[in-house]
Amino acid sequence: MKTNCHVMKLNNKEDIICIVEETKETSYIISSPLQMQSHNEITEKGLRESLGLSRWIQPFSDERVYELPISSVTFTAPASVGLSRYYAYVLKSMEDKNLQPTIIDHPTEMELQEILDEDFTNEDPIIFTPVKTTLH
């Protein structure tokens, strides 16, 4: 499952995750944008962070593809494999349930396990190499 899934920080301080369909000289052509909302909560076990994804433009437009001026973007980076999987899961959930605009908070433990159990055979394997450091 190779996608061109990117995280974008916009000049207006919003964070979105989307599929970059094309990069033009002055704009990005994007699809399926979702707004990212980070939530921090202090618990007995320490700080807990969660990520909510909600529809960004879709409540206000019926278009499926959007043109975002490059001048509106502070930076962009490819989404991590884990975030890409969560994004795909949320998009699929929205499609399956035909959800109206809403915030999907963090996934339950069962939903996380479903994400991990999905077959991603077309992806390159992730290999973590420990960094060796010597402190004197």
Coordinates of C-alpha atoms in Angstrom, one line a residue:
M1 CA 0.0 0.0 0.0
K2 CA 2.2 2.8 -1.2
T3 CA 0.6 6.2 -1.0
N4 CA 1.7 9.7 -1.2
C5 CA 0.4 10.5 2.3
H6 CA 1.7 13.8 3.8
V7 CA 1.4 15.8 6.9
M8 CA 1.1 19.6 6.2
K9 CA 1.5 22.5 8.6
L10 CA -0.5 25.4 7.2
N11 CA 0.3 29.1 7.7
N12 CA -3.0 29.5 9.6
K13 CA -1.5 27.0 12.2
E14 CA -3.8 24.1 11.1
D15 CA -2.3 20.6 10.7
I16 CA -3.7 18.3 8.0
I17 CA -2.9 14.9 6.7
C18 CA -3.8 14.2 3.0
I19 CA -2.9 12.4 -0.2
V20 CA -0.7 14.6 -2.4
E21 CA -1.9 13.7 -5.9
E22 CA 0.4 16.1 -7.7
T23 CA 2.8 18.9 -7.0
K24 CA 2.6 21.9 -9.4
E25 CA 4.8 24.9 -9.5
T26 CA 2.6 27.0 -7.3
S27 CA 0.2 24.5 -5.7
Y28 CA -0.4 21.0 -4.3
I29 CA -3.3 18.9 -5.6
I30 CA -4.6 17.0 -2.6
S31 CA -7.3 14.6 -1.8
S32 CA -8.9 13.2 1.4
P33 CA -7.6 15.9 3.7
L34 CA -8.3 15.5 7.4
Q35 CA -7.5 18.0 10.1
M36 CA -5.2 16.7 12.8
Q37 CA -6.0 17.6 16.4
S38 CA -3.6 16.6 19.2
H39 CA -5.0 16.1 22.7
N40 CA -2.8 15.9 25.8
E41 CA -4.2 14.4 29.1
I42 CA -2.4 14.0 32.3
T43 CA -3.2 10.6 33.9
E44 CA -2.0 8.7 37.0
K45 CA 0.5 7.0 34.6
G46 CA 1.8 10.3 33.2
L47 CA 1.1 12.3 30.0
R48 CA -1.1 10.6 27.4
E49 CA -1.3 12.0 23.9
S50 CA -3.9 11.1 21.4
L51 CA -4.7 12.2 17.9
G52 CA -8.1 13.1 16.5
L53 CA -8.7 13.3 12.8
S54 CA -11.8 15.2 11.5
R55 CA -13.0 16.3 8.1
W56 CA -11.3 19.5 7.0
I57 CA -13.0 20.9 3.9
Q58 CA -15.5 18.2 3.1
P59 CA -18.3 19.6 5.3
F60 CA -18.2 22.8 3.2
S61 CA -17.5 21.4 -0.3
D62 CA -18.6 18.4 -2.4
E63 CA -15.3 18.3 -4.3
R64 CA -13.0 15.3 -3.9
V65 CA -9.7 17.0 -5.0
Y66 CA -8.5 20.4 -3.8
E67 CA -5.8 22.8 -5.0
L68 CA -3.8 24.1 -2.1
P69 CA -1.4 27.0 -2.8
I70 CA 2.2 26.2 -1.9
S71 CA 2.4 29.7 -0.3
S72 CA -0.2 28.5 2.3
V73 CA 2.0 25.7 3.5
T74 CA 4.6 26.2 6.1
F75 CA 6.1 22.8 5.7
T76 CA 5.2 19.3 4.5
A77 CA 6.6 15.9 5.3
P78 CA 5.7 12.3 4.4
A79 CA 3.5 10.7 7.1
S80 CA 5.0 7.8 9.1
V81 CA 3.9 4.3 8.4
G82 CA 1.9 4.2 11.6
L83 CA 0.2 7.5 11.0
S84 CA -0.5 6.5 7.4
R85 CA -2.2 3.3 8.6
Y86 CA -4.3 5.2 11.2
Y87 CA -5.3 7.8 8.5
A88 CA -6.3 5.0 6.1
Y89 CA -8.3 3.3 8.9
V90 CA -10.1 6.6 9.7
L91 CA -10.9 7.2 6.1
K92 CA -12.2 3.7 5.7
S93 CA -14.3 4.1 8.8
M94 CA -15.8 7.3 7.5
E95 CA -16.6 5.7 4.1
D96 CA -18.0 2.5 5.7
K97 CA -20.3 4.4 8.1
N98 CA -21.0 7.3 5.7
L99 CA -20.2 9.6 8.6
Q100 CA -21.2 13.2 8.6
P101 CA -18.6 15.7 9.8
T102 CA -17.4 14.5 13.2
I103 CA -14.2 14.1 15.2
I104 CA -12.9 10.6 15.6
D105 CA -10.9 10.8 18.8
H106 CA -8.3 8.1 19.4
P107 CA -8.8 4.5 18.4
T108 CA -9.8 1.9 21.0
E109 CA -7.4 -1.0 21.8
M110 CA -9.4 -3.3 19.6
E111 CA -9.3 -0.8 16.7
L112 CA -5.5 -0.5 17.1
Q113 CA -5.2 -4.3 17.0
E114 CA -7.3 -4.4 13.8
I115 CA -5.0 -1.8 12.2
L116 CA -1.9 -3.8 13.2
D117 CA -3.5 -7.1 11.9
E118 CA -4.2 -5.6 8.4
D119 CA -2.3 -7.1 5.5
F120 CA 0.2 -4.6 4.2
T121 CA 2.1 -7.0 1.9
N122 CA 2.9 -4.4 -0.7
E123 CA 4.8 -2.2 1.7
D124 CA 8.5 -2.3 2.2
P125 CA 9.5 -3.8 5.5
I126 CA 10.5 -1.4 8.2
I127 CA 13.9 -2.2 9.6
F128 CA 15.0 -0.5 12.8
T129 CA 18.7 -0.4 13.2
P130 CA 20.0 0.5 16.7
V131 CA 22.3 3.5 16.9
K132 CA 25.6 2.6 18.6
T133 CA 27.0 5.4 20.6
T134 CA 29.9 5.5 22.9
L135 CA 30.0 7.9 25.8
H136 CA 33.3 8.8 27.4

